[in-house]
Coordinates of C-alpha atoms in Angstrom, one line a residue:
Chain A
X1 CA 64.9 82.8 113.9
X2 CA 66.2 84.8 116.8
X3 CA 68.6 87.7 116.4
X4 CA 70.1 89.7 119.2
X5 CA 71.2 93.3 118.6
X6 CA 74.0 94.1 121.1
X7 CA 77.0 96.4 121.4
X8 CA 79.3 96.4 124.3
X9 CA 79.4 100.2 124.4
X10 CA 76.2 102.1 125.2
X11 CA 74.7 104.6 122.8
X12 CA 76.2 103.1 119.6
X13 CA 72.8 102.7 117.9
X14 CA 71.3 99.4 119.0
X15 CA 67.8 100.8 119.4
X16 CA 68.1 102.8 116.1
X17 CA 69.0 99.6 114.3
X18 CA 66.4 97.4 116.1
X19 CA 63.4 99.6 115.6
X20 CA 64.2 100.5 112.0
X21 CA 65.1 97.0 110.8
X22 CA 62.0 95.6 112.6
X23 CA 59.7 98.0 110.9
X24 CA 61.3 97.6 107.6
X25 CA 61.3 93.8 107.7
X26 CA 57.7 93.9 108.9
X27 CA 56.7 95.4 105.5
X28 CA 57.2 91.9 104.1
X29 CA 57.8 89.4 106.9
X30 CA 56.3 88.4 110.3
X31 CA 58.4 90.2 112.9
X32 CA 58.5 90.3 116.7
X33 CA 60.6 93.1 118.2
X34 CA 61.5 92.6 121.9
X35 CA 63.1 95.4 123.9
X36 CA 65.2 93.5 126.5
X37 CA 67.1 96.6 127.7
X38 CA 64.8 96.3 130.7
X39 CA 66.7 98.9 132.8
X40 CA 66.3 101.6 130.2
X41 CA 63.9 100.5 127.5
X42 CA 63.2 103.0 124.7
X43 CA 62.3 101.2 121.5
X44 CA 58.7 102.2 122.2
X45 CA 59.5 105.8 121.5
X46 CA 60.0 104.8 117.9
X47 CA 57.3 102.2 117.3
X48 CA 53.7 103.2 116.7
X49 CA 51.4 100.2 117.6
X50 CA 48.3 99.4 119.5
X51 CA 48.3 97.9 123.0
X52 CA 47.5 94.2 122.9
X53 CA 48.4 92.9 126.4
X54 CA 50.0 94.1 129.6
X55 CA 51.1 92.1 132.5
X56 CA 53.0 92.5 135.7
X57 CA 56.0 90.3 136.1
X58 CA 56.9 88.8 139.5
X59 CA 59.8 87.2 141.1
X60 CA 59.5 84.9 144.1
X61 CA 61.0 86.0 147.4
X62 CA 60.9 84.5 150.9
X63 CA 58.6 86.1 153.5
X64 CA 59.3 85.6 157.2
X65 CA 56.7 84.1 159.4
X66 CA 57.6 85.1 162.9
X67 CA 55.3 82.6 164.5
X68 CA 56.8 79.6 162.9
X69 CA 60.5 80.7 163.1
X70 CA 62.8 79.2 165.7
X71 CA 65.7 81.5 164.8
X72 CA 67.9 78.5 164.0
X73 CA 69.9 80.5 161.6
X74 CA 69.9 78.1 158.7
X75 CA 68.3 80.6 156.2
X76 CA 71.0 83.1 156.7
X77 CA 73.7 80.4 156.4
X78 CA 72.4 79.0 153.1
X79 CA 71.8 82.4 151.4
X80 CA 74.8 83.1 149.1
X81 CA 73.5 86.6 148.3
X82 CA 73.2 88.1 151.8
X83 CA 69.6 88.7 151.1
X84 CA 68.4 86.9 154.2
X85 CA 69.9 88.3 157.4
X86 CA 69.2 87.4 161.0
X87 CA 69.4 90.6 163.1
X88 CA 68.8 89.8 166.8
X89 CA 65.5 87.9 166.8
X90 CA 64.3 89.2 163.5
X91 CA 64.9 87.8 160.0
X92 CA 65.2 90.5 157.4
X93 CA 64.7 89.8 153.6
X94 CA 66.4 92.2 151.1
X95 CA 64.2 91.4 148.1
X96 CA 66.3 93.4 145.6
X97 CA 69.3 91.1 146.2
X98 CA 67.3 87.8 146.1
X99 CA 67.9 85.5 143.2
X100 CA 64.8 83.3 144.0
X101 CA 66.9 80.1 144.5
X102 CA 64.4 78.9 147.1
X103 CA 67.2 77.4 149.3
X104 CA 66.2 79.4 152.5
X105 CA 62.6 78.6 152.0
X106 CA 62.9 74.9 151.3
X107 CA 65.7 74.2 153.8
X108 CA 63.9 76.0 156.6
X109 CA 63.0 73.2 159.1
X110 CA 59.8 74.9 160.2
X111 CA 58.5 76.3 156.9
X112 CA 58.8 79.8 158.3
X113 CA 59.9 81.3 155.0
X114 CA 57.2 80.7 152.4
X115 CA 57.9 82.1 148.9
X116 CA 55.7 85.0 147.8
X117 CA 55.6 86.9 144.6
X118 CA 56.8 90.6 144.4
X119 CA 56.5 92.7 141.3
X120 CA 59.8 93.3 139.6
X121 CA 58.5 94.9 136.4
X122 CA 55.9 95.1 133.6
X123 CA 55.7 93.5 130.2
X124 CA 53.7 95.3 127.5
X125 CA 52.8 93.8 124.2
X126 CA 51.8 96.0 121.2
X127 CA 50.7 95.0 117.7
X128 CA 50.8 96.8 114.3
X129 CA 50.0 94.6 111.2
X130 CA 53.0 92.3 110.7
X131 CA 54.9 93.7 113.7
X132 CA 54.5 92.5 117.3
X133 CA 56.4 94.7 119.8
X134 CA 57.1 93.6 123.3
X135 CA 58.9 95.6 126.0
X136 CA 59.6 94.9 129.6
X137 CA 60.7 97.5 132.1
X138 CA 62.3 96.9 135.5
X139 CA 60.9 98.6 138.6
X140 CA 63.4 101.2 139.7
X141 CA 65.2 99.9 142.8
X142 CA 65.1 96.3 141.6
X143 CA 68.7 95.5 140.9
X144 CA 68.5 92.2 138.9
X145 CA 67.6 92.5 135.3
X146 CA 68.1 88.8 134.4
X147 CA 64.9 87.3 135.9
X148 CA 62.8 89.8 134.0
X149 CA 64.7 89.2 130.7
X150 CA 64.3 85.4 131.2
X151 CA 60.5 85.7 131.7
X152 CA 60.1 88.1 128.7
X153 CA 61.9 85.6 126.4
X154 CA 59.7 82.8 127.8
X155 CA 56.6 84.9 126.9
X156 CA 57.9 85.5 123.4
X157 CA 58.8 81.9 122.8
X158 CA 55.4 80.7 124.1
X159 CA 53.5 82.9 121.8
X160 CA 55.6 82.9 118.6
X161 CA 57.1 80.0 116.6
X162 CA 60.5 80.2 115.1
X163 CA 59.2 81.1 111.6
X164 CA 58.8 84.6 113.0
X165 CA 61.8 86.8 112.9
X166 CA 62.5 87.7 116.5
X167 CA 64.7 90.7 117.1
X168 CA 66.0 91.2 120.6
X169 CA 67.2 94.8 121.5
X170 CA 69.8 94.0 124.1
X171 CA 71.2 96.0 127.0
X172 CA 74.7 97.5 126.7
X173 CA 77.7 95.8 128.3
X174 CA 79.0 92.3 128.4
X175 CA 77.8 91.1 131.8
X176 CA 74.9 88.8 132.9
X177 CA 72.0 90.7 131.3
X178 CA 73.6 90.6 127.9
X179 CA 74.4 86.9 128.2
X180 CA 70.8 86.2 129.1
X181 CA 69.7 87.9 125.9
X182 CA 72.3 86.5 123.5
X183 CA 72.4 82.9 124.7
X184 CA 69.0 82.3 123.3
X185 CA 69.8 83.9 119.9
X186 CA 70.7 82.2 116.6
X187 CA 73.0 85.1 115.7
X188 CA 74.1 88.4 117.0
X189 CA 74.4 91.8 115.3
X190 CA 77.0 94.0 117.1
X191 CA 76.5 97.7 116.6
X192 CA 79.6 99.9 117.1
X193 CA 81.0 103.3 116.2
X194 CA 84.3 104.0 114.6
X195 CA 86.0 105.5 117.6
X196 CA 88.6 104.2 120.1
X197 CA 85.9 103.7 122.7
X198 CA 83.8 101.9 120.1
X199 CA 86.6 99.6 119.1
X200 CA 87.6 98.8 122.7
X201 CA 84.1 97.8 123.6
X202 CA 83.5 96.0 120.3
X203 CA 86.5 93.8 121.1
X204 CA 85.0 92.9 124.5
X205 CA 81.6 92.1 122.9
X206 CA 83.3 89.9 120.3
X207 CA 85.2 88.0 123.0
X208 CA 81.8 87.4 124.7
X209 CA 80.2 86.2 121.5
X210 CA 83.2 83.8 120.9
X211 CA 82.9 82.5 124.4
X212 CA 79.2 81.8 123.8
X213 CA 80.0 80.3 120.4
X214 CA 77.6 82.7 118.6
X215 CA 77.7 83.7 115.0
X216 CA 77.9 87.4 114.7
X217 CA 78.3 90.3 112.3
X218 CA 79.0 94.0 112.8
X219 CA 77.2 97.2 111.9
X220 CA 79.3 100.4 111.9
X221 CA 77.2 103.3 112.9
X222 CA 78.2 107.0 112.4
X223 CA 80.6 105.8 109.7
X224 CA 83.0 108.6 108.9
X225 CA 83.0 110.2 112.4
X226 CA 86.2 108.8 113.8
X227 CA 89.0 106.7 112.2
X228 CA 89.2 103.4 110.2
X229 CA 90.4 101.2 113.0
X230 CA 87.1 99.4 113.6
X231 CA 86.8 98.6 109.9
X232 CA 90.4 97.5 109.7
X233 CA 90.0 95.3 112.7
X234 CA 86.9 93.6 111.2
X235 CA 88.6 93.0 107.9
X236 CA 91.8 91.6 109.6
X237 CA 89.8 89.2 111.8
X238 CA 87.4 88.2 109.0
X239 CA 84.3 89.6 110.8
X240 CA 81.5 90.4 108.4
X241 CA 80.5 94.1 108.2
X242 CA 76.8 93.9 107.6
X243 CA 76.2 97.6 107.0
X244 CA 77.8 101.0 107.5
X245 CA 75.4 103.8 108.6
X246 CA 76.8 107.2 107.6
X247 CA 77.5 109.8 110.3
X248 CA 74.8 112.4 109.7
X249 CA 73.3 115.3 111.6
X250 CA 70.0 114.6 109.8
X251 CA 69.9 111.0 111.1
X252 CA 70.7 112.2 114.6
X253 CA 67.9 114.8 114.4
X254 CA 65.3 112.2 113.4
X255 CA 66.5 109.9 116.1
X256 CA 66.3 112.7 118.7
X257 CA 62.6 113.1 117.8
X258 CA 61.8 109.4 118.1
X259 CA 61.2 109.0 114.4
X260 CA 61.9 106.0 112.2
X261 CA 64.8 107.0 110.0
X262 CA 64.5 104.7 107.0
X263 CA 61.3 106.4 106.1
X264 CA 63.1 109.8 105.9
X265 CA 66.7 109.2 104.7
X266 CA 67.3 107.1 101.6
X267 CA 71.0 106.5 102.4
X268 CA 69.9 105.0 105.7
X269 CA 67.3 102.9 104.0
X270 CA 69.9 101.4 101.7
X271 CA 71.8 100.2 104.7
X272 CA 68.6 98.7 106.2
X273 CA 68.1 96.8 102.9
X274 CA 71.6 95.3 103.4
X275 CA 70.8 94.3 106.9
X276 CA 67.5 92.8 105.7
X277 CA 69.2 90.7 103.0
X278 CA 71.8 89.6 105.5
X279 CA 69.0 88.4 107.9
X280 CA 67.0 86.7 105.3
X281 CA 70.0 84.9 103.9
X282 CA 71.1 83.8 107.3
X283 CA 67.6 82.6 108.0
X284 CA 67.6 80.4 104.9
X285 CA 70.9 79.0 106.1
X286 CA 69.6 78.3 109.6
X287 CA 66.3 76.8 108.4
X288 CA 67.9 74.5 105.9
Chain B
X1 CA 87.0 114.0 150.6
X2 CA 84.0 114.1 148.2
X3 CA 82.8 111.4 145.9
X4 CA 81.4 112.7 142.5
X5 CA 79.7 110.2 140.3
X6 CA 79.0 110.8 136.6
X7 CA 76.1 108.8 135.2
X8 CA 73.5 109.1 132.4
X9 CA 70.9 106.4 132.3
X10 CA 71.3 106.0 128.5
X11 CA 74.7 104.9 127.2
X12 CA 76.8 106.9 124.8
X13 CA 75.8 110.4 125.9
X14 CA 79.4 111.4 126.8
X15 CA 80.0 110.3 130.4
X16 CA 83.5 109.1 129.9
X17 CA 84.5 112.2 127.8
X18 CA 83.2 114.5 130.5
X19 CA 84.7 112.4 133.4
X20 CA 88.1 112.4 131.7
X21 CA 88.0 116.2 131.2
X22 CA 87.2 116.6 134.9
X23 CA 90.0 114.3 135.7
X24 CA 92.4 116.6 133.8
X25 CA 91.0 119.6 135.5
X26 CA 91.2 118.1 139.0
X27 CA 94.7 116.9 138.4
X28 CA 96.5 115.6 141.5
X29 CA 93.5 116.5 143.7
X30 CA 91.5 113.5 142.7
X31 CA 91.5 109.7 142.6
X32 CA 89.8 108.4 139.5
X33 CA 87.6 105.3 139.5
X34 CA 86.3 103.8 136.3
X35 CA 83.1 102.0 137.6
X36 CA 81.8 101.2 134.1
X37 CA 83.5 97.7 134.5
X38 CA 81.4 96.2 131.7
X39 CA 82.8 98.5 129.1
X40 CA 85.6 100.4 130.7
X41 CA 87.1 103.1 128.5
X42 CA 88.8 105.6 130.8
X43 CA 92.2 103.8 130.3
X44 CA 92.2 104.9 126.7
X45 CA 92.6 108.5 127.6
X46 CA 94.5 108.3 131.0
X47 CA 97.6 106.3 130.0
X48 CA 97.5 104.0 133.0
X49 CA 100.7 102.0 133.9
X50 CA 98.8 99.0 135.5
X51 CA 101.1 99.2 138.6
X52 CA 99.0 96.8 140.6
X53 CA 96.9 94.0 139.1
X54 CA 94.6 91.8 141.2
X55 CA 92.2 89.1 140.4
X56 CA 88.7 89.6 141.8
X57 CA 86.7 86.6 143.0
X58 CA 83.0 86.9 143.7
X59 CA 80.2 84.4 143.7
X60 CA 80.4 80.7 143.2
X61 CA 79.9 78.0 140.5
X62 CA 78.6 74.5 141.2
X63 CA 80.7 71.6 139.9
X64 CA 79.6 68.0 139.9
X65 CA 82.2 65.3 140.5
X66 CA 81.3 62.5 138.1
X67 CA 83.1 59.9 140.1
X68 CA 80.9 60.2 143.2
X69 CA 77.7 61.3 141.5
X70 CA 75.0 58.6 141.6
X71 CA 72.8 60.4 139.0
X72 CA 69.9 60.6 141.5
X73 CA 68.7 63.9 139.9
X74 CA 67.9 65.8 143.2
X75 CA 70.1 68.7 142.2
X76 CA 68.4 69.1 138.8
X77 CA 65.0 69.0 140.5
X78 CA 65.7 71.8 143.0
X79 CA 67.7 74.1 140.7
X80 CA 65.6 77.1 139.8
X81 CA 67.9 78.2 137.0
X82 CA 67.7 75.1 134.8
X83 CA 71.5 75.0 135.2
X84 CA 71.8 71.2 135.6
X85 CA 71.2 69.1 132.5
X86 CA 71.9 65.4 131.6
X87 CA 74.5 64.9 128.9
X88 CA 75.5 61.4 128.0
X89 CA 73.5 60.1 131.0
X90 CA 75.5 62.3 133.4
X91 CA 74.4 65.3 135.3
X92 CA 76.4 68.4 134.5
X93 CA 76.3 72.1 135.4
X94 CA 75.9 74.7 132.6
X95 CA 78.3 77.4 133.9
X96 CA 76.5 80.3 132.2
X97 CA 73.2 79.4 133.7
X98 CA 74.4 78.6 137.3
X99 CA 73.9 81.5 139.6
X100 CA 76.0 80.0 142.4
X101 CA 73.3 79.8 145.0
X102 CA 74.9 76.6 146.4
X103 CA 71.5 74.9 147.0
X104 CA 72.4 71.8 145.0
X105 CA 75.6 71.3 146.9
X106 CA 73.7 71.4 150.2
X107 CA 71.1 68.8 149.2
X108 CA 73.3 66.3 147.3
X109 CA 73.1 63.1 149.3
X110 CA 76.6 61.9 148.5
X111 CA 78.4 65.3 148.6
X112 CA 79.3 65.1 144.9
X113 CA 78.8 68.8 144.3
X114 CA 81.4 71.5 145.2
X115 CA 81.1 75.2 144.9
X116 CA 84.2 76.8 143.5
X117 CA 85.0 80.5 143.8
X118 CA 84.5 82.3 140.6
X119 CA 87.0 84.8 139.2
X120 CA 84.8 87.5 137.8
X121 CA 87.5 89.9 136.6
X122 CA 90.6 91.8 137.4
X123 CA 91.1 95.2 138.9
X124 CA 94.0 97.6 138.5
X125 CA 95.6 100.5 140.4
X126 CA 97.5 102.7 138.0
X127 CA 99.5 105.9 137.9
X128 CA 98.0 108.0 135.2
X129 CA 99.1 111.0 133.1
X130 CA 97.5 113.6 135.4
X131 CA 99.9 112.7 138.2
X132 CA 97.4 110.8 140.3
X133 CA 96.1 107.3 140.6
X134 CA 93.2 105.5 138.9
X135 CA 91.4 102.4 140.0
X136 CA 89.9 100.5 137.0
X137 CA 88.8 97.0 136.2
X138 CA 88.0 94.4 133.5
X139 CA 85.0 92.2 134.0
X140 CA 85.5 88.6 132.9
X141 CA 83.6 87.5 129.9
X142 CA 80.0 86.8 130.8
X143 CA 80.6 87.3 134.4
X144 CA 77.9 88.0 137.0
X145 CA 78.4 90.3 139.9
X146 CA 79.5 93.4 138.1
X147 CA 77.9 95.3 141.0
X148 CA 80.4 93.7 143.4
X149 CA 83.3 94.5 141.2
X150 CA 82.1 98.1 141.0
X151 CA 81.8 98.2 144.8
X152 CA 85.4 96.9 145.0
X153 CA 86.7 99.5 142.6
X154 CA 85.1 102.2 144.6
X155 CA 86.4 100.9 147.9
X156 CA 89.9 100.8 146.6
X157 CA 89.6 104.3 145.3
X158 CA 88.3 105.5 148.7
X159 CA 91.1 103.9 150.5
X160 CA 93.6 105.6 148.2
X161 CA 91.9 108.9 148.5
X162 CA 92.0 108.7 152.3
X163 CA 95.6 107.5 152.4
X164 CA 96.9 110.1 149.9
X165 CA 94.6 112.9 151.4
X166 CA 92.9 113.7 148.1
X167 CA 90.0 116.2 147.8
X168 CA 87.9 114.2 145.3
X169 CA 87.0 110.8 143.9
X170 CA 85.8 111.1 140.4
X171 CA 83.7 108.1 139.4
X172 CA 82.8 107.2 135.8
X173 CA 79.5 105.2 136.2
X174 CA 77.8 102.7 133.9
X175 CA 74.5 103.0 131.9
X176 CA 71.2 101.7 133.2
X177 CA 69.5 101.6 136.6
X178 CA 70.5 98.2 137.8
X179 CA 73.1 96.8 140.2
X180 CA 76.3 98.4 138.8
X181 CA 74.7 101.9 139.0
X182 CA 73.3 101.3 142.5
X183 CA 76.8 100.3 143.6
X184 CA 78.3 103.5 142.1
X185 CA 75.8 105.7 143.7
X186 CA 76.0 104.3 147.2
X187 CA 77.9 106.7 149.4
X188 CA 78.4 109.4 146.8
X189 CA 78.2 113.1 147.6
X190 CA 77.3 114.5 144.2
X191 CA 75.9 113.2 140.9
X192 CA 76.6 114.7 137.5
X193 CA 74.0 113.5 135.0
X194 CA 75.3 113.7 131.4
X195 CA 72.4 113.7 128.9
X196 CA 71.6 114.6 125.3
X197 CA 68.5 116.1 123.7
X198 CA 66.9 112.9 122.4
X199 CA 63.6 111.4 123.6
X200 CA 65.5 108.2 124.5
X201 CA 68.0 110.1 126.7
X202 CA 65.3 112.1 128.4
X203 CA 63.3 109.0 129.1
X204 CA 66.4 107.3 130.6
X205 CA 67.4 110.4 132.5
X206 CA 64.0 110.5 134.2
X207 CA 64.3 106.8 135.2
X208 CA 67.8 107.1 136.6
X209 CA 66.9 110.2 138.5
X210 CA 64.2 108.3 140.4
X211 CA 67.1 106.1 141.6
X212 CA 69.3 109.1 142.5
X213 CA 66.4 110.5 144.6
X214 CA 66.2 107.3 146.6
X215 CA 69.9 107.9 147.6
X216 CA 69.1 111.5 148.3
X217 CA 72.2 112.8 146.5
X218 CA 72.6 116.3 145.2
X219 CA 72.5 116.3 141.4
X220 CA 73.6 118.5 138.5
X221 CA 73.2 118.0 134.8
X222 CA 75.2 118.7 131.6
X223 CA 73.3 118.6 128.3
X224 CA 75.7 117.3 125.7
X225 CA 75.1 118.0 122.0
X226 CA 72.3 120.4 123.1
X227 CA 72.0 121.9 119.6
X228 CA 71.0 118.6 117.9
X229 CA 67.4 119.2 119.0
X230 CA 66.8 122.4 120.8
X231 CA 63.1 121.6 121.5
X232 CA 64.1 118.4 123.4
X233 CA 66.8 120.4 125.1
X234 CA 64.1 122.8 126.4
X235 CA 62.1 119.8 127.6
X236 CA 65.1 118.5 129.5
X237 CA 65.6 122.0 131.1
X238 CA 61.9 122.0 132.2
X239 CA 62.5 118.6 133.8
X240 CA 65.6 119.8 135.6
X241 CA 63.9 122.9 136.9
X242 CA 60.9 120.9 138.2
X243 CA 63.1 118.4 140.0
X244 CA 65.5 121.1 141.3
X245 CA 68.5 119.6 139.5
X246 CA 71.3 122.2 138.9
X247 CA 71.7 122.7 135.1
X248 CA 75.4 123.4 134.8
X249 CA 76.1 123.5 131.1
X250 CA 75.1 123.0 127.5
X251 CA 77.8 121.6 125.2
X252 CA 77.6 122.1 121.5
X253 CA 77.7 119.1 119.1
X254 CA 81.4 119.0 118.4
X255 CA 83.2 116.3 116.5
X256 CA 86.4 117.6 118.2
X257 CA 85.4 115.3 121.1
X258 CA 86.0 112.3 118.8
X259 CA 89.2 113.8 117.3
X260 CA 90.6 114.3 120.8
X261 CA 89.7 110.7 121.7
X262 CA 91.5 109.4 118.7
X263 CA 94.6 111.2 119.9
X264 CA 94.1 109.7 123.4
X265 CA 93.1 113.1 124.8
X266 CA 90.3 114.6 126.8
X267 CA 88.6 117.6 125.1
X268 CA 90.0 120.0 127.7
X269 CA 93.5 119.2 126.4
X270 CA 92.7 120.6 123.0
X271 CA 93.7 124.3 122.8
X272 CA 91.0 126.9 122.1
X273 CA 88.2 124.3 122.2
X274 CA 84.9 126.0 123.0
X275 CA 83.5 122.9 124.6
X276 CA 86.7 122.6 126.7
X277 CA 86.2 126.1 128.0
X278 CA 82.6 125.3 129.0
X279 CA 83.8 122.2 130.8
X280 CA 86.4 124.2 132.7
X281 CA 83.6 126.5 134.0
X282 CA 81.4 123.4 134.8
X283 CA 84.2 122.0 137.0
X284 CA 84.4 125.2 138.9
X285 CA 80.6 125.2 139.4
X286 CA 80.7 121.7 140.7
X287 CA 83.5 122.5 143.1
X288 CA 81.5 125.5 144.4
X289 CA 78.3 123.4 144.8
X290 CA 79.9 120.5 146.5
X291 CA 81.4 122.2 149.5

């Protein structure tokens, strides 16, 4: 069972929901929490667990071999990302733009652009009883999050069978990194807030999920802060509202200190219980 | 003409609320650019008229012509994105996996694969309520290349600012440290970092500042909701001091932000707002520091 926690708008509470529901579920189930917001991962701030494994993640890029190169220009011509540029009698490779398609390397008639690995980020795996926690972080200056997300999902799927509950903490937005995370999920939890910005970005996220033909439900965070438009929109469009987390300075304070909230605030725990039931019921539906 | 970029690392710290307030304060002297093309929200507060709408094409998508395809499978062998699969004995491209590298089309022995240009979104040039123009965009669903759309929004804003002889370009950036943020930072003169006193926001601020340093841009910081956790606020201030980042303001936690948003307003449009007053001072500080 794979569940992505996504949002459209940033800062609506994806990480709050991911870390709390993962820990709460892990009291009774086998859970893997994966922080796939590789540009700005911060689930680790909330999870206390022991280091189990750490590995560098690489992407392949071409490296110019001056001695073999005839400056025929094919590499520059076949690169659709402007990451291989011929400048005078030099070939320059811009690794941060390279998508590792291998076209320049394999179409080079003199094998002057062999592919070599460059580090794009780090994966760290922690364990705490029933909970496995994995995060990846992109090296600053690397622009492409997708290859690191893809390799992290591969790592998780190689290690854990689908009877684990796998929770993917997704990056914000609706573009390629979010697609990479959600396309592998059985269903998606969209976390939003009851404000005009929250509603606008929720609609974008919903369009994306419909395009991907994903099942999804909504959690309204900071309920009571703004207006009722988000809730009205969900009801009108028959979108399940899985839980409503109250707007509370107390919750904000525990969050600010990197603490798990369900252990401190009973109203919050009640909402996590709703999310848990929703997940377990969906899981039965999926496994049937 | 000076480009000011507002970013945060972490999402939801108040970038757009701050940017829209500065837009009100700068009035006709600025062109506004909403570079958070993934989840653009400035239009909610700026009353744009969508005067000009343009489709934006970037990147390619491979398409296999089933009439000429001989099902030899070379394309699937060389594709590094597993984007070509066999459905009903026919090779087809999965559009969400295809990264448009064009390799398959180059090696197909019977030229059965074409690359089509991909529409990744739309961008708009609008007249807005502050008496100036805003460039904004909507990224297509699941589209790649948001970095290029950001670059395009910025270019259009720059052209307008030069043509109309404006003093500032105000840029609302996106969260993260990846390609859209890099595109917003490139060529900027001043960065305003909007953060909040949470361990997550501080962590993300530190990461995004590494990127800002690579671009060698002068930076200032606003701590939003500073009173939610004064201990973390102090930690943030220590970080700012150590890095030589100008600390321009602390904003109280104030639900008036949201109330203003519901009325389609920036906080500086609300009379007697304490936070509004601080933002007015902040804008003056930024103007002083930029020249």
